[in-house]
Every structure is written in structure tokens, then in C-alpha cells.
């Protein structure tokens, strides 16, 4: 049975001014979620020093990661059933409450619990931003708007460590309090503009069993990846049991989803080549991106002696590459009406940048590292948003929420797997080279490393740089696999063009009159 393409179904018409206002709210919400993935890590040693509870250190990050990744697919389907506006407002309000409570935390237990609450909200902020744009903008015009989302990721990758370092040196609680005014702004703007986007309620049945299995399975996998090689050995009973539990839960999830009337993740979507290949590519991109570039600030701090705040500033070339390329690529895709060769070029360029990083040495000048960062940033900017666009272009409007959340989920999952896998490569290399060589110095404590005597410091710097090379090489190989998969993407045209400005303004004016002018 064939279904109508997205543009043959009802799509609300908003004026460009209203779309840009909505984009402001959505980008603010996305920035909140993206920043919280990077901002806390920089200040975590300071937070732990204030609250105590060093044995719960990793849970501050793990709780957020678990909650955000596991909840992402749920938001898509629930918003398909109940409408985008109430679900998005719930996600923003949840993130707002979690941020406020995290700033008020008096011990590590409270902080971990409120970080999980933040994560529940963040899962919706990410996926619903892409989904809502797909509701109100035709695919061909959508590219230039979604290019702005790529700029948000670029900003967060640099601003997170920078802002986190600043507040760590002053008052770490403002890491969370700064979210409050931004979340209130996002609540107001999205709440007002989304009144213009109608939702047709239909009879439905919520797949509670599928949702439970998905959350439980994701939690088991992410715990295994987070704990493996850190809290427990990879071959320990705990890690093996978690992986086994994930396998069983995943099998049960597939069985349940095939029988559900309203599946949380419609498995029929994976029968479409574009949807499946784009999601696999998104997973690989997340693996190579999150699993490798987290080591660049560590290189700047350990080898170049940069403070956490300064290392954030030194990442500006990568941010510039992502921002400029995302915006330009979005506009070009809108004009051409096709997207395939952008992620192909992006994965090639990103892989090239990762290969360049394998040549890093202790005495590599910063300007040379800046070039490598820019190359990676350009690759990310070319690949990230077009893959989301490819997924959405293969969907009907009724599946837009579930399908878009799947793409966001696979990118986050790829990042989690990449961090674990490349972290294992890094730790294995360090274990081999530092065996009895550095007097028990922790390579993860840059300040401690920089305080070593000159001769010992030089030795540790060389060991660390040599251990980085296989990490970037592994990520480059993964990026190359991503290139092969994106080449296999069908070269389909984006469906539909934006309506003429006059028509759009007239239709929007009629709708705006119903809810009041901004």
C-alpha cells in the first residue's frame, strides 16, 4: 500500500517572520540540551569538590545521558499522537525544573536525580525541534532552516567547555541557573507560535509495553557502555549481563512492535532504503564525532597547557567550520533540491580531518591544529543536517515525529558507542605505554600532569600524543565506512517547494488573527 508523500498531506502555512520566530525558540531549546552535554564535564571536578561523593562522579554524566537518549524515541511518537505543542512545552518545562533543582542541589544524590530530570526534558528538545520544522516547512525549503540547527551544535561544542570553565572558577551553580531565563524564553515563543500549527487528533492506542522495553533496553546498553572499562572490566559479569539483557529486551521489542497497533517506533519504516541508510550513517557520524573530538580539548590542556576555559576558545576554528558550512549547505540544498552528495562530501572531509590529527605531535604548532579542527568542522557541517533531511524526506507527516526521533536517537547512540569504543582504544594504549613510567599519574587530570617535573612532563606528553593517534585513526576508518553508506543513499529530490511569499503571508495573516499578533 502506497501512502501520499508529505507534500500531499495537510501542512500549515506560516510567514517567514513567524518561522524565524519559531526557529529562535526551537534553537534556544536545542542549545539548552546540547550545552548540557558539554558544559558540566568541565566543571565536574569543582562540583564534586564542593558536594563530595567522588564515588558517584560518573553518574552525574551517565544519568543525563541515560535519560535523554532513552526518552528521545518516546517524544516522537507521543507528539505524533497528541500534537507537538503540549509535548514540546512539557519537555522545556521539565528541563527548566531540572536545571533549577540541579543548581539548588546540596549533595551528589540530589544532583544526579535532577540531572536525570534534565535529561528527560533534553530528549524532547532535540528531536522535537527537527520534527516541528518538518511540520511547517516543505523539505526543499527546510534545508536552509535546519542548517541553523547545525550551527547550534557547533556553538555548544565550544561554548560548553568555555562557559563551564568560567563558572567553575566562580560559582558552578550558574551552570544550571543560566538555563532558566533561556528556557522561559523558549517556553513563551514556542507556546505562542505553535498555536498557529493545528493538530488533528485521531483515535490511537499508546504502546506502553513497547515504550517500557525500549527504555529498559536502551538503559541496559548505555549502562554497559558507560561502565565498561571504568566501573567494571569489560569481561565482568555485570557488563556481560547488561549486554545480554539488552539483547533479550531488543528481541522482545521487535516482537512487540511488529504486533502493536500504534508502535513507538514503526519498524515498517526500516523497509525504506533512504530511512535505513540515513539512520545507519547518522549512527556512524555520531560515533566518529563524539567519540573522537572529545579528545581535542584534552590534547590542548595536557600537551599545550591550556586552561579549560582557554581550551574552549581554542576550539573556535571547529565551531566556525560547523556553523558556516551548515548554513551555506542548507541554502545550497534548498536551491538544488537534492541532498545526497553533501553527506558524502562531509564524511570524506571529516575523515580527512581525523587522519590529519594522527600527525599531531607535542611540538605541533597551534595554527596547524586549528587547520585540522576547521577541516573536521566543515565535514560535520556538511553531513549532519542533510542526513536528518534525508530521513524526513522519506516519511509521511503521520510518521514524522517517530521517524525524526529515530534519527536523533541513533546519533546519540552512535556517540555513546563511540565514546566507549574509542575510550577503550585510548585506555589500552595508555596502559601499554605508561606501565610504571609516570609514577601513577592520572592522564585524565590535566592540572596534575602539568604540575609534574619537566622531564616527567615531557615523557607523559609524548605518551599521551602517541596514544591519541590510534584513536583518531579508528575514528577516520569509521568515517570512511560512513562515506560508503552515504554513497548508497538514493539520490532523491526533496519534495515540494515553499509557497510564494505573498500566499504564505496572506495565509499566515489569517491564522495569526485567530490567536493575536506578536
Tab-separated table of C-alpha atoms in Angstrom, residues 89-516:
chain	number	residue	atom	x	y	z
A	89	UNK	CA	6.185	22.626	26.298
A	90	UNK	CA	6.366	19.644	28.655
A	91	UNK	CA	9.965	18.957	27.556
A	92	UNK	CA	11.019	22.589	28.085
A	93	UNK	CA	9.261	22.811	31.459
A	94	UNK	CA	10.862	19.540	32.592
A	95	UNK	CA	14.315	20.746	31.567
A	96	UNK	CA	13.660	24.075	33.316
A	97	UNK	CA	12.639	22.359	36.561
A	98	UNK	CA	15.622	20.003	36.384
A	99	UNK	CA	18.026	22.906	35.835
A	100	UNK	CA	16.668	24.930	38.738
A	101	UNK	CA	16.755	21.953	41.097
A	102	UNK	CA	20.258	20.954	39.938
A	103	UNK	CA	21.525	24.413	40.843
A	104	UNK	CA	19.960	24.053	44.304
A	105	UNK	CA	21.446	20.584	44.933
A	106	UNK	CA	23.114	20.121	48.302
A	107	UNK	CA	24.623	16.677	47.713
A	108	UNK	CA	25.543	14.321	44.879
A	109	UNK	CA	22.361	12.252	45.187
A	110	UNK	CA	20.197	15.307	44.586
A	111	UNK	CA	22.405	16.433	41.695
A	112	UNK	CA	22.241	13.032	39.977
A	113	UNK	CA	18.448	12.869	40.335
A	114	UNK	CA	17.961	16.385	38.955
A	115	UNK	CA	20.397	15.690	36.103
A	116	UNK	CA	18.192	12.743	35.137
A	117	UNK	CA	15.204	15.103	35.183
A	118	UNK	CA	17.103	17.465	32.891
A	119	UNK	CA	17.842	14.536	30.586
A	120	UNK	CA	14.164	13.634	30.294
A	121	UNK	CA	13.455	17.150	29.077
A	122	UNK	CA	16.509	17.258	26.802
A	123	UNK	CA	15.372	14.150	24.930
A	124	UNK	CA	12.381	16.100	23.655
A	125	UNK	CA	14.190	19.368	22.971
A	126	UNK	CA	16.486	17.733	20.435
A	127	UNK	CA	14.088	15.626	18.422
A	128	UNK	CA	11.024	17.903	18.501
A	129	UNK	CA	12.961	20.849	17.079
A	130	UNK	CA	13.637	18.925	13.853
A	131	UNK	CA	10.124	17.471	13.813
A	132	UNK	CA	8.316	20.801	14.207
A	133	UNK	CA	10.298	22.400	11.385
A	134	UNK	CA	9.320	19.445	9.187
A	135	UNK	CA	5.668	20.123	10.053
A	136	UNK	CA	5.655	23.737	8.907
A	137	UNK	CA	8.250	23.851	6.113
A	138	UNK	CA	8.398	21.816	2.894
A	139	UNK	CA	11.554	19.654	2.515
A	140	UNK	CA	13.163	21.776	-0.168
A	141	UNK	CA	12.887	24.936	1.954
A	142	UNK	CA	13.522	23.013	5.171
A	143	UNK	CA	17.234	22.600	4.444
A	144	UNK	CA	18.078	26.260	4.913
A	145	UNK	CA	16.261	26.412	8.238
A	146	UNK	CA	17.748	23.183	9.566
A	147	UNK	CA	21.197	24.437	8.628
A	148	UNK	CA	20.801	26.800	11.578
A	149	UNK	CA	20.428	23.783	13.868
A	150	UNK	CA	23.862	22.634	12.768
A	151	UNK	CA	25.196	25.995	13.914
A	152	UNK	CA	23.719	25.312	17.364
A	153	UNK	CA	25.756	22.110	17.685
A	154	UNK	CA	28.878	23.994	16.644
A	155	UNK	CA	28.284	26.678	19.246
A	156	UNK	CA	27.592	24.175	22.024
A	157	UNK	CA	30.741	22.143	21.296
A	158	UNK	CA	32.883	25.192	22.074
A	159	UNK	CA	30.706	27.331	24.347
A	160	UNK	CA	30.081	24.388	26.704
A	161	UNK	CA	33.686	23.937	27.900
A	162	UNK	CA	34.228	27.709	27.769
A	163	UNK	CA	31.207	28.635	29.893
A	164	UNK	CA	31.685	25.612	32.129
A	165	UNK	CA	35.277	26.619	32.827
A	166	UNK	CA	34.254	30.201	33.615
A	167	UNK	CA	31.505	29.246	36.059
A	168	UNK	CA	33.736	26.586	37.641
A	169	UNK	CA	36.145	29.360	38.547
A	170	UNK	CA	33.331	31.495	40.014
A	171	UNK	CA	30.064	29.785	41.020
A	172	UNK	CA	29.334	26.378	39.444
A	173	UNK	CA	25.619	26.602	40.276
A	174	UNK	CA	25.189	29.163	37.466
A	175	UNK	CA	25.938	26.347	35.007
A	176	UNK	CA	22.357	25.304	35.730
A	177	UNK	CA	20.772	28.654	36.639
A	178	UNK	CA	21.753	30.123	33.244
A	179	UNK	CA	19.268	27.697	31.676
A	180	UNK	CA	16.300	29.233	33.494
A	181	UNK	CA	15.862	32.515	31.523
A	182	UNK	CA	16.659	30.743	28.249
A	183	UNK	CA	14.050	28.053	28.948
A	184	UNK	CA	11.434	30.677	29.865
A	185	UNK	CA	12.099	32.458	26.558
A	186	UNK	CA	11.766	29.169	24.651
A	187	UNK	CA	8.522	28.376	26.506
A	188	UNK	CA	6.987	31.732	25.610
A	189	UNK	CA	7.999	31.807	21.944
A	190	UNK	CA	7.220	28.180	21.128
A	191	UNK	CA	3.970	28.301	23.076
A	192	UNK	CA	2.754	31.334	21.131
A	193	UNK	CA	3.875	30.381	17.624
A	194	UNK	CA	2.828	26.731	17.854
A	195	UNK	CA	-0.760	27.840	18.413
A	196	UNK	CA	-0.720	28.519	14.677
A	197	UNK	CA	0.104	24.877	13.929
A	198	UNK	CA	-3.091	22.794	14.216
A	199	UNK	CA	-3.063	19.168	15.282
A	200	UNK	CA	-5.720	16.747	14.083
A	201	UNK	CA	-6.463	14.350	16.920
A	202	UNK	CA	-7.092	10.756	15.863
A	203	UNK	CA	-8.043	7.535	17.595
A	204	UNK	CA	-4.955	5.867	18.967
A	205	UNK	CA	-3.634	3.282	21.364
A	206	UNK	CA	-0.421	4.008	23.267
A	207	UNK	CA	2.174	1.247	23.050
A	208	UNK	CA	3.107	1.168	26.730
A	209	UNK	CA	4.769	-2.245	26.533
A	210	UNK	CA	6.943	-1.220	23.593
A	211	UNK	CA	7.894	2.013	25.352
A	212	UNK	CA	8.877	0.118	28.511
A	213	UNK	CA	11.001	-2.366	26.579
A	214	UNK	CA	12.699	0.427	24.627
A	215	UNK	CA	13.609	2.433	27.731
A	216	UNK	CA	14.801	-0.684	29.597
A	217	UNK	CA	16.850	-1.906	26.617
A	218	UNK	CA	18.460	1.485	25.996
A	219	UNK	CA	19.266	1.833	29.681
A	220	UNK	CA	20.957	-1.590	29.772
A	221	UNK	CA	23.058	-0.802	26.692
A	222	UNK	CA	24.078	2.680	27.823
A	223	UNK	CA	24.978	1.465	31.312
A	224	UNK	CA	27.150	-1.263	29.791
A	225	UNK	CA	28.894	1.270	27.571
A	226	UNK	CA	29.302	3.826	30.370
A	227	UNK	CA	30.540	1.360	32.998
A	228	UNK	CA	32.609	-0.909	30.761
A	229	UNK	CA	36.323	-0.334	31.279
A	230	UNK	CA	35.591	2.261	34.014
A	231	UNK	CA	33.432	0.973	36.852
A	232	UNK	CA	33.770	-2.670	35.779
A	233	UNK	CA	36.002	-4.700	33.484
A	234	UNK	CA	34.556	-5.411	30.035
A	235	UNK	CA	34.536	-9.153	30.759
A	236	UNK	CA	32.923	-8.778	34.196
A	237	UNK	CA	29.615	-10.470	34.991
A	238	UNK	CA	27.927	-7.077	35.349
A	239	UNK	CA	28.853	-5.809	31.880
A	240	UNK	CA	28.180	-9.151	30.180
A	241	UNK	CA	24.836	-9.333	31.974
A	242	UNK	CA	23.889	-5.832	30.814
A	243	UNK	CA	24.739	-6.637	27.186
A	244	UNK	CA	22.799	-9.896	27.436
A	245	UNK	CA	19.851	-8.046	28.951
A	246	UNK	CA	19.955	-5.525	26.114
A	247	UNK	CA	19.915	-8.344	23.518
A	248	UNK	CA	16.891	-10.004	25.127
A	249	UNK	CA	14.993	-6.724	25.542
A	250	UNK	CA	15.774	-5.708	21.953
A	251	UNK	CA	14.420	-9.020	20.635
A	252	UNK	CA	11.251	-8.628	22.708
A	253	UNK	CA	10.898	-5.040	21.491
A	254	UNK	CA	10.982	-6.142	17.841
A	255	UNK	CA	8.316	-8.791	18.518
A	256	UNK	CA	6.052	-6.345	20.341
A	257	UNK	CA	6.451	-3.570	17.760
A	258	UNK	CA	5.521	-5.909	14.915
A	259	UNK	CA	2.228	-6.621	16.660
A	260	UNK	CA	1.381	-3.198	18.091
A	261	UNK	CA	-1.396	-1.093	16.561
A	262	UNK	CA	0.474	2.139	17.344
A	263	UNK	CA	4.159	1.165	17.686
A	264	UNK	CA	6.533	3.596	19.385
A	265	UNK	CA	8.996	3.004	16.534
A	266	UNK	CA	7.228	1.736	13.380
A	267	UNK	CA	9.561	-0.984	12.075
A	268	UNK	CA	7.976	-0.721	8.619
A	269	UNK	CA	9.959	2.493	8.157
A	270	UNK	CA	13.190	0.491	8.010
A	271	UNK	CA	11.961	-1.163	4.797
A	272	UNK	CA	12.714	2.140	3.056
A	273	UNK	CA	16.281	2.314	1.804
A	274	UNK	CA	16.665	6.038	2.434
A	275	UNK	CA	15.399	5.818	6.010
A	276	UNK	CA	17.583	2.836	6.920
A	277	UNK	CA	20.781	4.033	5.235
A	278	UNK	CA	20.454	7.580	6.576
A	279	UNK	CA	19.982	6.300	10.127
A	280	UNK	CA	22.990	3.988	9.857
A	281	UNK	CA	25.016	6.930	8.540
A	282	UNK	CA	23.775	9.086	11.416
A	283	UNK	CA	24.895	6.422	13.901
A	284	UNK	CA	28.346	6.300	12.300
A	285	UNK	CA	28.614	10.087	12.249
A	286	UNK	CA	27.776	10.208	15.952
A	287	UNK	CA	30.383	7.509	16.626
A	288	UNK	CA	33.167	9.346	14.827
A	289	UNK	CA	32.149	12.809	16.021
A	290	UNK	CA	31.509	12.337	19.750
A	291	UNK	CA	33.993	9.513	20.110
A	292	UNK	CA	36.966	11.454	18.785
A	293	UNK	CA	36.633	15.228	19.139
A	294	UNK	CA	36.256	14.971	22.922
A	295	UNK	CA	39.999	14.276	22.943
A	296	UNK	CA	40.927	17.529	21.222
A	297	UNK	CA	40.339	19.706	24.345
A	298	UNK	CA	42.250	17.108	26.381
A	299	UNK	CA	45.192	17.463	23.985
A	300	UNK	CA	45.076	21.244	24.325
A	301	UNK	CA	45.040	21.041	28.135
A	302	UNK	CA	47.604	18.267	28.678
A	303	UNK	CA	50.074	18.995	25.880
A	304	UNK	CA	49.602	22.719	25.256
A	305	UNK	CA	48.907	23.656	28.881
A	306	UNK	CA	45.626	25.438	28.161
A	307	UNK	CA	43.137	26.009	30.960
A	308	UNK	CA	39.634	24.529	30.483
A	309	UNK	CA	38.330	27.992	29.589
A	310	UNK	CA	41.129	28.702	27.109
A	311	UNK	CA	40.815	25.249	25.527
A	312	UNK	CA	37.210	26.152	24.750
A	313	UNK	CA	38.352	29.309	22.994
A	314	UNK	CA	40.972	27.347	21.060
A	315	UNK	CA	38.176	25.142	19.656
A	316	UNK	CA	36.662	28.125	17.828
A	317	UNK	CA	38.007	27.017	14.396
A	318	UNK	CA	35.978	23.820	14.608
A	319	UNK	CA	32.884	25.765	15.656
A	320	UNK	CA	33.369	28.211	12.781
A	321	UNK	CA	33.651	25.325	10.323
A	322	UNK	CA	30.407	23.743	11.537
A	323	UNK	CA	28.404	26.979	11.678
A	324	UNK	CA	29.401	28.424	8.309
A	325	UNK	CA	29.157	25.136	6.432
A	326	UNK	CA	25.790	24.165	7.964
A	327	UNK	CA	24.200	27.461	6.961
A	328	UNK	CA	25.726	27.559	3.482
A	329	UNK	CA	24.964	23.886	2.790
A	330	UNK	CA	21.352	24.388	3.875
A	331	UNK	CA	20.865	27.241	1.431
A	332	UNK	CA	22.538	25.381	-1.437
A	333	UNK	CA	20.435	22.263	-0.796
A	334	UNK	CA	17.286	24.399	-0.888
A	335	UNK	CA	18.288	25.742	-4.301
A	336	UNK	CA	19.375	22.409	-5.767
A	337	UNK	CA	16.559	20.350	-4.286
A	338	UNK	CA	18.901	17.404	-3.616
A	339	UNK	CA	20.980	16.437	-0.602
A	340	UNK	CA	22.835	13.149	-1.240
A	341	UNK	CA	26.314	14.393	-2.107
A	342	UNK	CA	26.542	16.707	0.878
A	343	UNK	CA	26.823	13.924	3.494
A	344	UNK	CA	29.109	12.026	1.114
A	345	UNK	CA	31.448	15.005	0.907
A	346	UNK	CA	31.026	15.687	4.625
A	347	UNK	CA	32.105	12.209	5.742
A	348	UNK	CA	35.084	12.311	3.356
A	349	UNK	CA	36.202	15.708	4.666
A	350	UNK	CA	35.612	14.723	8.279
A	351	UNK	CA	37.603	11.515	7.779
A	352	UNK	CA	40.407	13.565	6.234
A	353	UNK	CA	40.455	15.870	9.254
A	354	UNK	CA	40.624	12.887	11.605
A	355	UNK	CA	43.519	11.460	9.596
A	356	UNK	CA	45.310	14.796	9.860
A	357	UNK	CA	45.001	14.587	13.637
A	358	UNK	CA	47.007	11.351	13.585
A	359	UNK	CA	50.028	13.522	12.731
A	360	UNK	CA	49.739	15.591	15.919
A	361	UNK	CA	52.922	15.792	17.951
A	362	UNK	CA	53.916	17.511	21.174
A	363	UNK	CA	55.557	20.336	19.226
A	364	UNK	CA	52.809	20.734	16.605
A	365	UNK	CA	52.074	24.479	16.349
A	366	UNK	CA	48.577	25.587	17.287
A	367	UNK	CA	47.884	27.086	13.859
A	368	UNK	CA	48.339	23.628	12.352
A	369	UNK	CA	45.913	22.089	14.853
A	370	UNK	CA	43.469	24.890	14.001
A	371	UNK	CA	43.523	23.819	10.337
A	372	UNK	CA	42.744	20.226	11.312
A	373	UNK	CA	39.864	21.409	13.530
A	374	UNK	CA	38.436	23.511	10.718
A	375	UNK	CA	38.523	20.546	8.328
A	376	UNK	CA	36.593	18.380	10.804
A	377	UNK	CA	34.126	21.216	11.421
A	378	UNK	CA	33.477	21.632	7.692
A	379	UNK	CA	32.858	17.892	7.364
A	380	UNK	CA	30.408	17.868	10.260
A	381	UNK	CA	28.569	20.888	8.884
A	382	UNK	CA	28.125	19.201	5.503
A	383	UNK	CA	26.946	15.853	6.878
A	384	UNK	CA	24.829	16.366	9.999
A	385	UNK	CA	21.693	18.163	8.851
A	386	UNK	CA	21.380	16.624	5.343
A	387	UNK	CA	21.129	13.172	6.938
A	388	UNK	CA	18.221	14.336	9.116
A	389	UNK	CA	16.704	15.854	5.973
A	390	UNK	CA	17.097	12.530	4.140
A	391	UNK	CA	15.229	10.719	6.915
A	392	UNK	CA	12.407	13.259	6.922
A	393	UNK	CA	12.113	13.258	3.129
A	394	UNK	CA	11.308	9.533	3.265
A	395	UNK	CA	8.450	9.965	5.772
A	396	UNK	CA	4.766	10.805	5.680
A	397	UNK	CA	3.612	13.523	8.047
A	398	UNK	CA	1.913	10.974	10.301
A	399	UNK	CA	5.306	9.318	10.954
A	400	UNK	CA	7.383	12.484	11.100
A	401	UNK	CA	7.758	12.542	14.870
A	402	UNK	CA	8.652	8.872	15.263
A	403	UNK	CA	10.976	8.875	12.257
A	404	UNK	CA	12.818	12.065	13.198
A	405	UNK	CA	13.269	10.923	16.792
A	406	UNK	CA	14.767	7.694	15.459
A	407	UNK	CA	17.462	9.696	13.638
A	408	UNK	CA	18.228	11.736	16.762
A	409	UNK	CA	18.306	8.555	18.830
A	410	UNK	CA	20.743	6.794	16.512
A	411	UNK	CA	23.083	9.784	16.530
A	412	UNK	CA	23.108	9.842	20.350
A	413	UNK	CA	23.539	6.084	20.480
A	414	UNK	CA	26.407	6.288	17.994
A	415	UNK	CA	28.046	8.888	20.194
A	416	UNK	CA	27.702	6.682	23.271
A	417	UNK	CA	29.153	3.671	21.472
A	418	UNK	CA	31.928	5.837	20.013
A	419	UNK	CA	32.906	7.269	23.384
A	420	UNK	CA	33.059	3.770	24.868
A	421	UNK	CA	34.860	2.125	21.949
A	422	UNK	CA	37.437	4.840	21.320
A	423	UNK	CA	37.844	5.322	25.056
A	424	UNK	CA	38.787	1.646	25.262
A	425	UNK	CA	41.352	2.166	22.478
A	426	UNK	CA	42.789	5.152	24.343
A	427	UNK	CA	42.945	3.392	27.709
A	428	UNK	CA	44.564	0.315	26.172
A	429	UNK	CA	47.272	2.427	24.546
A	430	UNK	CA	47.921	4.373	27.736
A	431	UNK	CA	48.100	1.191	29.797
A	432	UNK	CA	50.733	-0.220	27.460
A	433	UNK	CA	52.893	2.899	27.308
A	434	UNK	CA	52.564	4.181	30.876
A	435	UNK	CA	53.169	0.925	32.686
A	436	UNK	CA	55.391	2.077	35.520
A	437	UNK	CA	56.567	5.089	33.513
A	438	UNK	CA	54.763	8.055	35.092
A	439	UNK	CA	54.639	7.293	38.789
A	440	UNK	CA	50.892	6.645	38.888
A	441	UNK	CA	49.909	9.965	37.336
A	442	UNK	CA	46.318	10.069	36.024
A	443	UNK	CA	46.291	11.147	32.385
A	444	UNK	CA	42.699	12.394	32.873
A	445	UNK	CA	43.814	15.105	35.295
A	446	UNK	CA	45.462	17.801	33.126
A	447	UNK	CA	46.301	20.090	36.051
A	448	UNK	CA	48.097	17.244	37.816
A	449	UNK	CA	50.031	16.394	34.664
A	450	UNK	CA	51.125	19.992	34.108
A	451	UNK	CA	52.464	20.109	37.690
A	452	UNK	CA	54.954	17.286	37.025
A	453	UNK	CA	58.721	17.924	36.908
A	454	UNK	CA	59.831	18.933	33.376
A	455	UNK	CA	61.438	15.599	32.464
A	456	UNK	CA	58.427	13.566	33.611
A	457	UNK	CA	56.007	16.032	31.996
A	458	UNK	CA	57.743	15.684	28.638
A	459	UNK	CA	57.531	11.907	28.859
A	460	UNK	CA	53.820	11.961	29.705
A	461	UNK	CA	53.087	14.414	26.866
A	462	UNK	CA	54.709	12.102	24.307
A	463	UNK	CA	52.914	9.055	25.716
A	464	UNK	CA	49.565	10.823	25.548
A	465	UNK	CA	50.059	12.075	21.982
A	466	UNK	CA	51.134	8.610	20.805
A	467	UNK	CA	48.039	7.121	22.436
A	468	UNK	CA	45.843	9.626	20.582
A	469	UNK	CA	46.971	8.507	17.120
A	470	UNK	CA	45.124	5.138	17.061
A	471	UNK	CA	42.015	6.885	18.446
A	472	UNK	CA	41.846	9.313	15.531
A	473	UNK	CA	42.827	6.590	13.057
A	474	UNK	CA	39.972	4.377	14.272
A	475	UNK	CA	37.519	7.279	14.002
A	476	UNK	CA	38.776	8.037	10.473
A	477	UNK	CA	38.150	4.434	9.420
A	478	UNK	CA	34.622	4.635	10.820
A	479	UNK	CA	34.061	7.878	8.895
A	480	UNK	CA	35.210	6.094	5.714
A	481	UNK	CA	32.588	3.401	6.320
A	482	UNK	CA	30.087	6.231	6.650
A	483	UNK	CA	31.171	7.508	3.239
A	484	UNK	CA	30.464	4.143	1.636
A	485	UNK	CA	26.998	4.046	3.179
A	486	UNK	CA	26.085	7.604	2.169
A	487	UNK	CA	27.174	6.848	-1.406
A	488	UNK	CA	24.499	4.118	-1.395
A	489	UNK	CA	21.772	6.633	-0.449
A	490	UNK	CA	19.129	7.021	-3.185
A	491	UNK	CA	19.592	10.391	-4.895
A	492	UNK	CA	16.010	11.538	-4.432
A	493	UNK	CA	14.841	15.086	-4.944
A	494	UNK	CA	13.416	16.975	-1.991
A	495	UNK	CA	9.667	17.096	-2.358
A	496	UNK	CA	7.822	20.353	-2.581
A	497	UNK	CA	8.965	23.945	-2.601
A	498	UNK	CA	7.989	26.743	-0.261
A	499	UNK	CA	4.860	28.654	-1.239
A	500	UNK	CA	5.139	32.079	-2.799
A	501	UNK	CA	5.817	34.740	-0.181
A	502	UNK	CA	2.585	36.579	-0.876
A	503	UNK	CA	0.480	33.447	-0.436
A	504	UNK	CA	2.373	32.496	2.686
A	505	UNK	CA	1.937	35.952	4.228
A	506	UNK	CA	-1.764	36.014	3.414
A	507	UNK	CA	-2.444	32.551	4.847
A	508	UNK	CA	-0.361	33.277	7.909
A	509	UNK	CA	-2.159	36.565	8.479
A	510	UNK	CA	-5.494	34.748	8.543
A	511	UNK	CA	-4.189	32.249	11.088
A	512	UNK	CA	-2.471	34.913	13.159
A	513	UNK	CA	-5.697	36.831	13.514
A	514	UNK	CA	-7.113	33.885	15.425
A	515	UNK	CA	-4.517	33.935	18.181
A	516	UNK	CA	-3.341	37.537	18.282
